[in-house]
N, CA, C and O atoms as a CHARMM CRD file, in Angstrom:
* protein
*
  336
    1    1 MET  N     -7.51600 -72.43700 -10.35000 PROA 1      0.00000
    2    1 MET  CA    -8.27400 -73.35400  -9.52600 PROA 1      0.00000
    3    1 MET  C     -9.35600 -72.55100  -8.79400 PROA 1      0.00000
    4    1 MET  O     -9.08000 -71.49700  -8.22000 PROA 1      0.00000
    5    2 SER  N    -10.56700 -73.05600  -8.82400 PROA 2      0.00000
    6    2 SER  CA   -11.67100 -72.33300  -8.19300 PROA 2      0.00000
    7    2 SER  C    -11.64300 -72.51600  -6.67100 PROA 2      0.00000
    8    2 SER  O    -11.09600 -73.49900  -6.17100 PROA 2      0.00000
    9    3 PRO  N    -12.23400 -71.56800  -5.94200 PROA 3      0.00000
   10    3 PRO  CA   -12.29500 -71.71300  -4.48200 PROA 3      0.00000
   11    3 PRO  C    -13.00500 -72.99800  -4.04900 PROA 3      0.00000
   12    3 PRO  O    -12.61900 -73.61300  -3.05600 PROA 3      0.00000
   13    4 LEU  N    -14.03600 -73.40300  -4.78500 PROA 4      0.00000
   14    4 LEU  CA   -14.74500 -74.63100  -4.42600 PROA 4      0.00000
   15    4 LEU  C    -13.85800 -75.85900  -4.63100 PROA 4      0.00000
   16    4 LEU  O    -13.88500 -76.79000  -3.82600 PROA 4      0.00000
   17    5 THR  N    -13.08000 -75.85800  -5.70100 PROA 5      0.00000
   18    5 THR  CA   -12.13400 -76.95000  -5.93000 PROA 5      0.00000
   19    5 THR  C    -11.09700 -76.99300  -4.81600 PROA 5      0.00000
   20    5 THR  O    -10.76500 -78.06500  -4.31000 PROA 5      0.00000
   21    6 GLN  N    -10.58600 -75.82100  -4.43500 PROA 6      0.00000
   22    6 GLN  CA    -9.62100 -75.76100  -3.32900 PROA 6      0.00000
   23    6 GLN  C    -10.23300 -76.28800  -2.03300 PROA 6      0.00000
   24    6 GLN  O     -9.58800 -77.02700  -1.28900 PROA 6      0.00000
   25    7 PHE  N    -11.47500 -75.90400  -1.77000 PROA 7      0.00000
   26    7 PHE  CA   -12.16200 -76.38000  -0.56700 PROA 7      0.00000
   27    7 PHE  C    -12.17200 -77.90600  -0.53000 PROA 7      0.00000
   28    7 PHE  O    -11.80400 -78.50800   0.47900 PROA 7      0.00000
   29    8 HSD  N    -12.59200 -78.52500  -1.62400 PROA 8      0.00000
   30    8 HSD  CA   -12.68400 -79.98600  -1.66400 PROA 8      0.00000
   31    8 HSD  C    -11.30400 -80.64100  -1.55200 PROA 8      0.00000
   32    8 HSD  O    -11.16500 -81.67500  -0.90000 PROA 8      0.00000
   33    9 GLN  N    -10.29400 -80.05500  -2.17600 PROA 9      0.00000
   34    9 GLN  CA    -8.94300 -80.60600  -2.06400 PROA 9      0.00000
   35    9 GLN  C     -8.42300 -80.50200  -0.63100 PROA 9      0.00000
   36    9 GLN  O     -7.86200 -81.46300  -0.10500 PROA 9      0.00000
   37   10 GLN  N     -8.60500 -79.35600  -0.00500 PROA 10     0.00000
   38   10 GLN  CA    -8.15100 -79.18300   1.37800 PROA 10     0.00000
   39   10 GLN  C     -8.90500 -80.11700   2.31400 PROA 10     0.00000
   40   10 GLN  O     -8.30600 -80.72700   3.19900 PROA 10     0.00000
   41   11 PHE  N    -10.20100 -80.23100   2.12700 PROA 11     0.00000
   42   11 PHE  CA   -11.03000 -81.11800   2.94100 PROA 11     0.00000
   43   11 PHE  C    -10.52600 -82.55900   2.83900 PROA 11     0.00000
   44   11 PHE  O    -10.45400 -83.27000   3.84100 PROA 11     0.00000
   45   12 ALA  N    -10.18100 -82.98100   1.62600 PROA 12     0.00000
   46   12 ALA  CA    -9.72300 -84.35700   1.39800 PROA 12     0.00000
   47   12 ALA  C     -8.37500 -84.64100   2.04500 PROA 12     0.00000
   48   12 ALA  O     -8.06700 -85.79500   2.34200 PROA 12     0.00000
   49   13 THR  N     -7.56300 -83.60700   2.27000 PROA 13     0.00000
   50   13 THR  CA    -6.24000 -83.83500   2.86100 PROA 13     0.00000
   51   13 THR  C     -6.27900 -83.95700   4.38300 PROA 13     0.00000
   52   13 THR  O     -5.27900 -84.34200   4.98900 PROA 13     0.00000
   53   14 LEU  N     -7.39400 -83.64400   5.00400 PROA 14     0.00000
   54   14 LEU  CA    -7.48700 -83.66100   6.46700 PROA 14     0.00000
   55   14 LEU  C     -7.80500 -85.06100   6.98400 PROA 14     0.00000
   56   14 LEU  O     -8.79200 -85.26300   7.69300 PROA 14     0.00000
   57   15 THR  N     -6.97200 -86.01000   6.62700 PROA 15     0.00000
   58   15 THR  CA    -7.22900 -87.40800   6.97200 PROA 15     0.00000
   59   15 THR  C     -6.82500 -87.75900   8.39800 PROA 15     0.00000
   60   15 THR  O     -7.30500 -88.75800   8.93200 PROA 15     0.00000
   61   16 GLY  N     -5.96300 -86.97500   9.03000 PROA 16     0.00000
   62   16 GLY  CA    -5.51500 -87.29000  10.38500 PROA 16     0.00000
   63   16 GLY  C     -6.33200 -86.62200  11.47100 PROA 16     0.00000
   64   16 GLY  O     -6.08300 -86.84500  12.65600 PROA 16     0.00000
   65   17 ALA  N     -7.30000 -85.80900  11.09400 PROA 17     0.00000
   66   17 ALA  CA    -8.10400 -85.09200  12.08800 PROA 17     0.00000
   67   17 ALA  C     -9.12800 -86.02900  12.71200 PROA 17     0.00000
   68   17 ALA  O     -9.65600 -86.92100  12.04800 PROA 17     0.00000
   69   18 ARG  N     -9.40200 -85.81700  13.99100 PROA 18     0.00000
   70   18 ARG  CA   -10.39500 -86.62700  14.69700 PROA 18     0.00000
   71   18 ARG  C    -11.78800 -86.38200  14.12900 PROA 18     0.00000
   72   18 ARG  O    -12.60100 -87.30300  14.05000 PROA 18     0.00000
   73   19 SER  N    -12.05800 -85.15600  13.73900 PROA 19     0.00000
   74   19 SER  CA   -13.37100 -84.80100  13.20200 PROA 19     0.00000
   75   19 SER  C    -13.19600 -83.67300  12.19200 PROA 19     0.00000
   76   19 SER  O    -12.48600 -82.70200  12.45500 PROA 19     0.00000
   77   20 VAL  N    -13.83700 -83.79900  11.05200 PROA 20     0.00000
   78   20 VAL  CA   -13.77900 -82.75500  10.03200 PROA 20     0.00000
   79   20 VAL  C    -15.20200 -82.50800   9.54000 PROA 20     0.00000
   80   20 VAL  O    -15.92200 -83.44000   9.18300 PROA 20     0.00000
   81   21 THR  N    -15.58800 -81.24800   9.52900 PROA 21     0.00000
   82   21 THR  CA   -16.90300 -80.86900   9.03600 PROA 21     0.00000
   83   21 THR  C    -16.72000 -79.73200   8.04900 PROA 21     0.00000
   84   21 THR  O    -16.00900 -78.76800   8.33200 PROA 21     0.00000
   85   22 GLY  N    -17.34800 -79.83700   6.91000 PROA 22     0.00000
   86   22 GLY  CA   -17.26500 -78.77300   5.92300 PROA 22     0.00000
   87   22 GLY  C    -18.65400 -78.33100   5.50400 PROA 22     0.00000
   88   22 GLY  O    -19.58600 -79.13400   5.45100 PROA 22     0.00000
   89   23 HSD  N    -18.78300 -77.06300   5.21100 PROA 23     0.00000
   90   23 HSD  CA   -20.06600 -76.52900   4.75000 PROA 23     0.00000
   91   23 HSD  C    -19.76400 -75.38100   3.79700 PROA 23     0.00000
   92   23 HSD  O    -19.02300 -74.46100   4.14300 PROA 23     0.00000
   93   24 VAL  N    -20.32600 -75.43000   2.62200 PROA 24     0.00000
   94   24 VAL  CA   -20.13700 -74.36900   1.64100 PROA 24     0.00000
   95   24 VAL  C    -21.40200 -73.51800   1.61600 PROA 24     0.00000
   96   24 VAL  O    -22.48700 -74.00400   1.29700 PROA 24     0.00000
   97   25 LEU  N    -21.24500 -72.24600   1.95600 PROA 25     0.00000
   98   25 LEU  CA   -22.36500 -71.31300   1.89800 PROA 25     0.00000
   99   25 LEU  C    -22.44300 -70.74100   0.48700 PROA 25     0.00000
  100   25 LEU  O    -21.41700 -70.41700  -0.11100 PROA 25     0.00000
  101   26 THR  N    -23.64500 -70.61900  -0.03900 PROA 26     0.00000
  102   26 THR  CA   -23.83600 -70.26500  -1.44400 PROA 26     0.00000
  103   26 THR  C    -24.71800 -69.03300  -1.62100 PROA 26     0.00000
  104   26 THR  O    -25.18600 -68.43200  -0.65300 PROA 26     0.00000
  105   27 ARG  N    -24.92600 -68.68100  -2.87400 PROA 27     0.00000
  106   27 ARG  CA   -25.83000 -67.58200  -3.21500 PROA 27     0.00000
  107   27 ARG  C    -27.23900 -67.88400  -2.69700 PROA 27     0.00000
  108   27 ARG  O    -27.93700 -66.97100  -2.25700 PROA 27     0.00000
  109   28 ALA  N    -27.66200 -69.12800  -2.74100 PROA 28     0.00000
  110   28 ALA  CA   -28.98800 -69.50000  -2.22800 PROA 28     0.00000
  111   28 ALA  C    -29.11000 -69.21200  -0.73000 PROA 28     0.00000
  112   28 ALA  O    -30.20700 -68.96400  -0.23100 PROA 28     0.00000
  113   29 ASP  N    -27.99000 -69.24400  -0.02100 PROA 29     0.00000
  114   29 ASP  CA   -27.96400 -68.92100   1.41200 PROA 29     0.00000
  115   29 ASP  C    -27.80900 -67.41600   1.64300 PROA 29     0.00000
  116   29 ASP  O    -27.78900 -66.96000   2.78700 PROA 29     0.00000
  117   30 ASN  N    -27.69800 -66.64400   0.55200 PROA 30     0.00000
  118   30 ASN  CA   -27.35800 -65.22100   0.61200 PROA 30     0.00000
  119   30 ASN  C    -26.01800 -65.03600   1.31100 PROA 30     0.00000
  120   30 ASN  O    -25.83200 -64.10900   2.10000 PROA 30     0.00000
  121   31 ALA  N    -25.09200 -65.93200   1.00700 PROA 31     0.00000
  122   31 ALA  CA   -23.79200 -65.93100   1.67900 PROA 31     0.00000
  123   31 ALA  C    -22.65100 -66.16900   0.69600 PROA 31     0.00000
  124   31 ALA  O    -21.63700 -66.76900   1.05100 PROA 31     0.00000
  125   32 GLN  N    -22.81400 -65.70400  -0.52600 PROA 32     0.00000
  126   32 GLN  CA   -21.81600 -65.96000  -1.55400 PROA 32     0.00000
  127   32 GLN  C    -20.58900 -65.06700  -1.45200 PROA 32     0.00000
  128   32 GLN  O    -19.58400 -65.33600  -2.10900 PROA 32     0.00000
  129   33 ALA  N    -20.64200 -64.01200  -0.64600 PROA 33     0.00000
  130   33 ALA  CA   -19.50700 -63.09800  -0.52000 PROA 33     0.00000
  131   33 ALA  C    -18.35700 -63.77900   0.21200 PROA 33     0.00000
  132   33 ALA  O    -18.55600 -64.75300   0.93800 PROA 33     0.00000
  133   34 HSD  N    -17.15600 -63.25500   0.01100 PROA 34     0.00000
  134   34 HSD  CA   -15.97800 -63.80300   0.67500 PROA 34     0.00000
  135   34 HSD  C    -16.21300 -63.86600   2.17900 PROA 34     0.00000
  136   34 HSD  O    -16.68200 -62.89700   2.77700 PROA 34     0.00000
  137   35 CYS  N    -15.89600 -64.98000   2.78200 PROA 35     0.00000
  138   35 CYS  CA   -16.08800 -65.20300   4.22700 PROA 35     0.00000
  139   35 CYS  C    -17.55000 -65.08700   4.63000 PROA 35     0.00000
  140   35 CYS  O    -17.85000 -64.74400   5.77400 PROA 35     0.00000
  141   36 HSD  N    -18.45900 -65.36500   3.71300 PROA 36     0.00000
  142   36 HSD  CA   -19.90500 -65.39700   3.93700 PROA 36     0.00000
  143   36 HSD  C    -20.43900 -64.21300   4.74100 PROA 36     0.00000
  144   36 HSD  O    -21.33600 -64.37500   5.57000 PROA 36     0.00000
  145   37 VAL  N    -19.88800 -63.02600   4.49500 PROA 37     0.00000
  146   37 VAL  CA   -20.33500 -61.82400   5.19900 PROA 37     0.00000
  147   37 VAL  C    -21.79100 -61.51100   4.86300 PROA 37     0.00000
  148   37 VAL  O    -22.47200 -60.84000   5.63800 PROA 37     0.00000
  149   38 GLY  N    -22.26900 -61.98500   3.73100 PROA 38     0.00000
  150   38 GLY  CA   -23.64200 -61.69100   3.33400 PROA 38     0.00000
  151   38 GLY  C    -24.69600 -62.26700   4.25500 PROA 38     0.00000
  152   38 GLY  O    -25.82000 -61.76500   4.26900 PROA 38     0.00000
  153   39 ASN  N    -24.38700 -63.29200   5.02200 PROA 39     0.00000
  154   39 ASN  CA   -25.38500 -63.89600   5.90200 PROA 39     0.00000
  155   39 ASN  C    -24.71300 -64.30400   7.20600 PROA 39     0.00000
  156   39 ASN  O    -24.52900 -65.49200   7.47200 PROA 39     0.00000
  157   40 ILE  N    -24.35200 -63.33100   8.00400 PROA 40     0.00000
  158   40 ILE  CA   -23.62300 -63.59400   9.24300 PROA 40     0.00000
  159   40 ILE  C    -24.46000 -64.41900  10.22000 PROA 40     0.00000
  160   40 ILE  O    -23.90900 -65.23400  10.96000 PROA 40     0.00000
  161   41 ASP  N    -25.78300 -64.22200  10.23700 PROA 41     0.00000
  162   41 ASP  CA   -26.63400 -64.99800  11.14800 PROA 41     0.00000
  163   41 ASP  C    -26.54100 -66.49200  10.84800 PROA 41     0.00000
  164   41 ASP  O    -26.44400 -67.30700  11.76500 PROA 41     0.00000
  165   42 LEU  N    -26.57100 -66.84800   9.56800 PROA 42     0.00000
  166   42 LEU  CA   -26.44500 -68.25400   9.18800 PROA 42     0.00000
  167   42 LEU  C    -25.07100 -68.78600   9.56400 PROA 42     0.00000
  168   42 LEU  O    -24.95200 -69.89900  10.07700 PROA 42     0.00000
  169   43 SER  N    -24.04400 -68.00600   9.31400 PROA 43     0.00000
  170   43 SER  CA   -22.67900 -68.42800   9.65200 PROA 43     0.00000
  171   43 SER  C    -22.54600 -68.70300  11.14200 PROA 43     0.00000
  172   43 SER  O    -22.00800 -69.73500  11.54100 PROA 43     0.00000
  173   44 VAL  N    -23.03500 -67.78100  11.96200 PROA 44     0.00000
  174   44 VAL  CA   -22.95100 -67.94700  13.41700 PROA 44     0.00000
  175   44 VAL  C    -23.76900 -69.15700  13.86200 PROA 44     0.00000
  176   44 VAL  O    -23.33500 -69.90500  14.73800 PROA 44     0.00000
  177   45 ALA  N    -24.93700 -69.35500  13.27700 PROA 45     0.00000
  178   45 ALA  CA   -25.77000 -70.51000  13.63300 PROA 45     0.00000
  179   45 ALA  C    -25.05800 -71.82200  13.30200 PROA 45     0.00000
  180   45 ALA  O    -25.08500 -72.76000  14.09900 PROA 45     0.00000
  181   46 LEU  N    -24.42400 -71.89000  12.13200 PROA 46     0.00000
  182   46 LEU  CA   -23.69700 -73.10500  11.75000 PROA 46     0.00000
  183   46 LEU  C    -22.51700 -73.35900  12.68100 PROA 46     0.00000
  184   46 LEU  O    -22.29000 -74.49300  13.10400 PROA 46     0.00000
  185   47 ILE  N    -21.77100 -72.31600  12.99700 PROA 47     0.00000
  186   47 ILE  CA   -20.61200 -72.45900  13.88200 PROA 47     0.00000
  187   47 ILE  C    -21.06000 -72.86100  15.28100 PROA 47     0.00000
  188   47 ILE  O    -20.45700 -73.74400  15.89200 PROA 47     0.00000
  189   48 SER  N    -22.11000 -72.22700  15.79600 PROA 48     0.00000
  190   48 SER  CA   -22.62000 -72.55900  17.13100 PROA 48     0.00000
  191   48 SER  C    -23.10800 -73.99900  17.19400 PROA 48     0.00000
  192   48 SER  O    -22.84700 -74.70700  18.16600 PROA 48     0.00000
  193   49 SER  N    -23.80600 -74.42400  16.16800 PROA 49     0.00000
  194   49 SER  CA   -24.29600 -75.80000  16.11300 PROA 49     0.00000
  195   49 SER  C    -23.13600 -76.78800  16.11200 PROA 49     0.00000
  196   49 SER  O    -23.17900 -77.80700  16.80100 PROA 49     0.00000
  197   50 TRP  N    -22.09800 -76.48100  15.33400 PROA 50     0.00000
  198   50 TRP  CA   -20.92500 -77.35500  15.27900 PROA 50     0.00000
  199   50 TRP  C    -20.22800 -77.41400  16.63500 PROA 50     0.00000
  200   50 TRP  O    -19.83500 -78.49000  17.08500 PROA 50     0.00000
  201   51 LEU  N    -20.07400 -76.25200  17.29100 PROA 51     0.00000
  202   51 LEU  CA   -19.44000 -76.22900  18.61300 PROA 51     0.00000
  203   51 LEU  C    -20.24400 -77.04500  19.62200 PROA 51     0.00000
  204   51 LEU  O    -19.67000 -77.78000  20.42600 PROA 51     0.00000
  205   52 ASP  N    -21.57100 -76.91900  19.58500 PROA 52     0.00000
  206   52 ASP  CA   -22.42100 -77.71400  20.47800 PROA 52     0.00000
  207   52 ASP  C    -22.24600 -79.20400  20.21000 PROA 52     0.00000
  208   52 ASP  O    -22.17900 -80.00600  21.14200 PROA 52     0.00000
  209   53 GLN  N    -22.17200 -79.56900  18.93600 PROA 53     0.00000
  210   53 GLN  CA   -21.98100 -80.97200  18.56900 PROA 53     0.00000
  211   53 GLN  C    -20.63500 -81.48200  19.08100 PROA 53     0.00000
  212   53 GLN  O    -20.55900 -82.57800  19.63600 PROA 53     0.00000
  213   54 MET  N    -19.58300 -80.70100  18.90000 PROA 54     0.00000
  214   54 MET  CA   -18.25700 -81.11200  19.37200 PROA 54     0.00000
  215   54 MET  C    -18.22000 -81.21100  20.89500 PROA 54     0.00000
  216   54 MET  O    -17.59400 -82.12500  21.43200 PROA 54     0.00000
  217   55 ALA  N    -18.87100 -80.29900  21.59400 PROA 55     0.00000
  218   55 ALA  CA   -18.92000 -80.34900  23.05600 PROA 55     0.00000
  219   55 ALA  C    -19.64400 -81.60900  23.50800 PROA 55     0.00000
  220   55 ALA  O    -19.24300 -82.23600  24.48900 PROA 55     0.00000
  221   56 GLY  N    -20.70200 -81.98500  22.80600 PROA 56     0.00000
  222   56 GLY  CA   -21.43000 -83.20500  23.13000 PROA 56     0.00000
  223   56 GLY  C    -20.57800 -84.44400  22.93000 PROA 56     0.00000
  224   56 GLY  O    -20.64000 -85.37500  23.73300 PROA 56     0.00000
  225   57 LEU  N    -19.78200 -84.46700  21.86500 PROA 57     0.00000
  226   57 LEU  CA   -18.89400 -85.60300  21.62800 PROA 57     0.00000
  227   57 LEU  C    -17.84100 -85.69700  22.72200 PROA 57     0.00000
  228   57 LEU  O    -17.53000 -86.79000  23.19600 PROA 57     0.00000
  229   58 ASP  N    -17.28600 -84.54500  23.12900 PROA 58     0.00000
  230   58 ASP  CA   -16.29000 -84.53500  24.19900 PROA 58     0.00000
  231   58 ASP  C    -16.89800 -85.01600  25.50900 PROA 58     0.00000
  232   58 ASP  O    -16.26300 -85.77700  26.23900 PROA 58     0.00000
  233   59 GLN  N    -18.12500 -84.58300  25.81900 PROA 59     0.00000
  234   59 GLN  CA   -18.78700 -85.01600  27.05100 PROA 59     0.00000
  235   59 GLN  C    -19.04400 -86.51600  27.02300 PROA 59     0.00000
  236   59 GLN  O    -18.83300 -87.20000  28.02500 PROA 59     0.00000
  237   60 ALA  N    -19.49500 -87.03100  25.89300 PROA 60     0.00000
  238   60 ALA  CA   -19.76200 -88.46400  25.78400 PROA 60     0.00000
  239   60 ALA  C    -18.47700 -89.26600  25.94600 PROA 60     0.00000
  240   60 ALA  O    -18.47900 -90.30600  26.60400 PROA 60     0.00000
  241   61 ARG  N    -17.38400 -88.80000  25.35700 PROA 61     0.00000
  242   61 ARG  CA   -16.10000 -89.48600  25.47200 PROA 61     0.00000
  243   61 ARG  C    -15.61900 -89.45900  26.92300 PROA 61     0.00000
  244   61 ARG  O    -15.09600 -90.45300  27.42800 PROA 61     0.00000
  245   62 ASP  N    -15.79800 -88.31300  27.59300 PROA 62     0.00000
  246   62 ASP  CA   -15.38700 -88.17300  28.98800 PROA 62     0.00000
  247   62 ASP  C    -16.21200 -89.09300  29.88500 PROA 62     0.00000
  248   62 ASP  O    -15.66700 -89.72900  30.78700 PROA 62     0.00000
  249   63 GLN  N    -17.52100 -89.16900  29.64600 PROA 63     0.00000
  250   63 GLN  CA   -18.38000 -90.04800  30.44200 PROA 63     0.00000
  251   63 GLN  C    -17.99800 -91.50500  30.23800 PROA 63     0.00000
  252   63 GLN  O    -17.98200 -92.28200  31.19300 PROA 63     0.00000
  253   64 SER  N    -17.69300 -91.87700  29.01000 PROA 64     0.00000
  254   64 SER  CA   -17.27900 -93.24600  28.72200 PROA 64     0.00000
  255   64 SER  C    -15.98400 -93.57800  29.45000 PROA 64     0.00000
  256   64 SER  O    -15.84600 -94.66600  30.01000 PROA 64     0.00000
  257   65 ALA  N    -15.03600 -92.64900  29.44500 PROA 65     0.00000
  258   65 ALA  CA   -13.75600 -92.87100  30.12100 PROA 65     0.00000
  259   65 ALA  C    -13.95800 -92.98500  31.62700 PROA 65     0.00000
  260   65 ALA  O    -13.29000 -93.78500  32.28200 PROA 65     0.00000
  261   66 ARG  N    -14.87900 -92.18800  32.18500 PROA 66     0.00000
  262   66 ARG  CA   -15.12400 -92.26300  33.63000 PROA 66     0.00000
  263   66 ARG  C    -15.81700 -93.56700  34.01000 PROA 66     0.00000
  264   66 ARG  O    -15.59500 -94.08500  35.10400 PROA 66     0.00000
  265   67 ARG  N    -16.65600 -94.10700  33.12000 PROA 67     0.00000
  266   67 ARG  CA   -17.27800 -95.41200  33.40700 PROA 67     0.00000
  267   67 ARG  C    -16.20800 -96.49600  33.44100 PROA 67     0.00000
  268   67 ARG  O    -16.26100 -97.41100  34.26300 PROA 67     0.00000
  269   68 ALA  N    -15.23800 -96.38200  32.54100 PROA 68     0.00000
  270   68 ALA  CA   -14.15900 -97.36800  32.49900 PROA 68     0.00000
  271   68 ALA  C    -13.22900 -97.21500  33.69300 PROA 68     0.00000
  272   68 ALA  O    -12.67000 -98.20400  34.16700 PROA 68     0.00000
  273   69 ASP  N    -13.05200 -95.98600  34.19200 PROA 69     0.00000
  274   69 ASP  CA   -12.17400 -95.70100  35.32900 PROA 69     0.00000
  275   69 ASP  C    -12.85800 -94.65100  36.20300 PROA 69     0.00000
  276   69 ASP  O    -12.65300 -93.45400  35.99800 PROA 69     0.00000
  277   70 PRO  N    -13.67100 -95.08300  37.17900 PROA 70     0.00000
  278   70 PRO  CA   -14.44600 -94.14400  37.99700 PROA 70     0.00000
  279   70 PRO  C    -13.59200 -93.13200  38.75500 PROA 70     0.00000
  280   70 PRO  O    -14.10200 -92.07900  39.13800 PROA 70     0.00000
  281   71 ASP  N    -12.31200 -93.41400  38.98300 PROA 71     0.00000
  282   71 ASP  CA   -11.44100 -92.48400  39.69700 PROA 71     0.00000
  283   71 ASP  C    -10.81400 -91.43700  38.77700 PROA 71     0.00000
  284   71 ASP  O    -10.10300 -90.54600  39.24100 PROA 71     0.00000
  285   72 ARG  N    -11.07600 -91.54500  37.48300 PROA 72     0.00000
  286   72 ARG  CA   -10.50400 -90.62000  36.49200 PROA 72     0.00000
  287   72 ARG  C    -11.16000 -89.24500  36.64700 PROA 72     0.00000
  288   72 ARG  O    -12.38700 -89.14600  36.64100 PROA 72     0.00000
  289   73 PRO  N    -10.35800 -88.18600  36.78500 PROA 73     0.00000
  290   73 PRO  CA   -10.93000 -86.83300  36.88700 PROA 73     0.00000
  291   73 PRO  C    -11.63300 -86.43700  35.59000 PROA 73     0.00000
  292   73 PRO  O    -11.19300 -86.80700  34.50200 PROA 73     0.00000
  293   74 ALA  N    -12.71400 -85.69300  35.70900 PROA 74     0.00000
  294   74 ALA  CA   -13.44100 -85.21800  34.53300 PROA 74     0.00000
  295   74 ALA  C    -12.52600 -84.34600  33.68400 PROA 74     0.00000
  296   74 ALA  O    -11.76200 -83.54000  34.21500 PROA 74     0.00000
  297   75 GLY  N    -12.60400 -84.50800  32.35900 PROA 75     0.00000
  298   75 GLY  CA   -11.82300 -83.68300  31.44500 PROA 75     0.00000
  299   75 GLY  C    -10.40000 -84.15900  31.21700 PROA 75     0.00000
  300   75 GLY  O     -9.67900 -83.56100  30.41700 PROA 75     0.00000
  301   76 LEU  N     -9.97500 -85.21400  31.89300 PROA 76     0.00000
  302   76 LEU  CA    -8.61000 -85.71400  31.73600 PROA 76     0.00000
  303   76 LEU  C     -8.46600 -86.38200  30.37800 PROA 76     0.00000
  304   76 LEU  O     -9.32600 -87.16000  29.96400 PROA 76     0.00000
  305   77 THR  N     -7.38600 -86.07800  29.69600 PROA 77     0.00000
  306   77 THR  CA    -7.10800 -86.71900  28.41300 PROA 77     0.00000
  307   77 THR  C     -5.80900 -87.49100  28.51200 PROA 77     0.00000
  308   77 THR  O     -4.98700 -87.24300  29.39500 PROA 77     0.00000
  309   78 ASP  N     -5.63400 -88.42000  27.60300 PROA 78     0.00000
  310   78 ASP  CA    -4.45200 -89.27600  27.61500 PROA 78     0.00000
  311   78 ASP  C     -3.33500 -88.76400  26.72500 PROA 78     0.00000
  312   78 ASP  O     -2.22500 -89.29500  26.76600 PROA 78     0.00000
  313   79 SER  N     -3.60200 -87.75400  25.92800 PROA 79     0.00000
  314   79 SER  CA    -2.57100 -87.28700  25.00900 PROA 79     0.00000
  315   79 SER  C     -2.47500 -85.76800  25.04800 PROA 79     0.00000
  316   79 SER  O     -3.43600 -85.09300  25.42000 PROA 79     0.00000
  317   80 PRO  N     -1.32300 -85.22700  24.66700 PROA 80     0.00000
  318   80 PRO  CA    -1.12000 -83.77800  24.74800 PROA 80     0.00000
  319   80 PRO  C     -2.03500 -82.96300  23.84800 PROA 80     0.00000
  320   80 PRO  O     -2.27400 -81.78800  24.12600 PROA 80     0.00000
  321   81 ASP  N     -2.55700 -83.56100  22.76900 PROA 81     0.00000
  322   81 ASP  CA    -3.41300 -82.78200  21.87300 PROA 81     0.00000
  323   81 ASP  C     -4.86900 -82.77400  22.31200 PROA 81     0.00000
  324   81 ASP  O     -5.72000 -82.21400  21.62000 PROA 81     0.00000
  325   82 GLY  N     -5.16900 -83.39100  23.46100 PROA 82     0.00000
  326   82 GLY  CA    -6.52100 -83.35000  24.00400 PROA 82     0.00000
  327   82 GLY  C     -7.41300 -84.48900  23.57300 PROA 82     0.00000
  328   82 GLY  O     -8.57700 -84.54100  23.96800 PROA 82     0.00000
  329   83 THR  N     -6.88900 -85.41500  22.76200 PROA 83     0.00000
  330   83 THR  CA    -7.69200 -86.56100  22.36700 PROA 83     0.00000
  331   83 THR  C     -7.43600 -87.69000  23.34100 PROA 83     0.00000
  332   83 THR  O     -6.30500 -87.89800  23.78100 PROA 83     0.00000
  333   84 SER  N     -8.48100 -88.41500  23.67400 PROA 84     0.00000
  334   84 SER  CA    -8.33700 -89.51700  24.63400 PROA 84     0.00000
  335   84 SER  C     -7.70700 -90.72300  24.00500 PROA 84     0.00000
  336   84 SER  O     -7.51300 -91.73800  24.67300 PROA 84     0.00000
């Protein structure tokens, strides 16, 4: 089984996750080496962008919850895994 096939199979099994993002770095990205060591700048940029996106989603969810309950402390979640 090829690594790309494994990637797609693993990605497809993550049905219970709140958010799943996948990105395959390729020879065109100069990142075909294992763990994309060939283009660390691109890897860091993709990871940073994803983290910023996730932080924005968390902030939006927190703001929505505070509008619904103005006395709710910022960052409070309703479940142990951190999802509201």
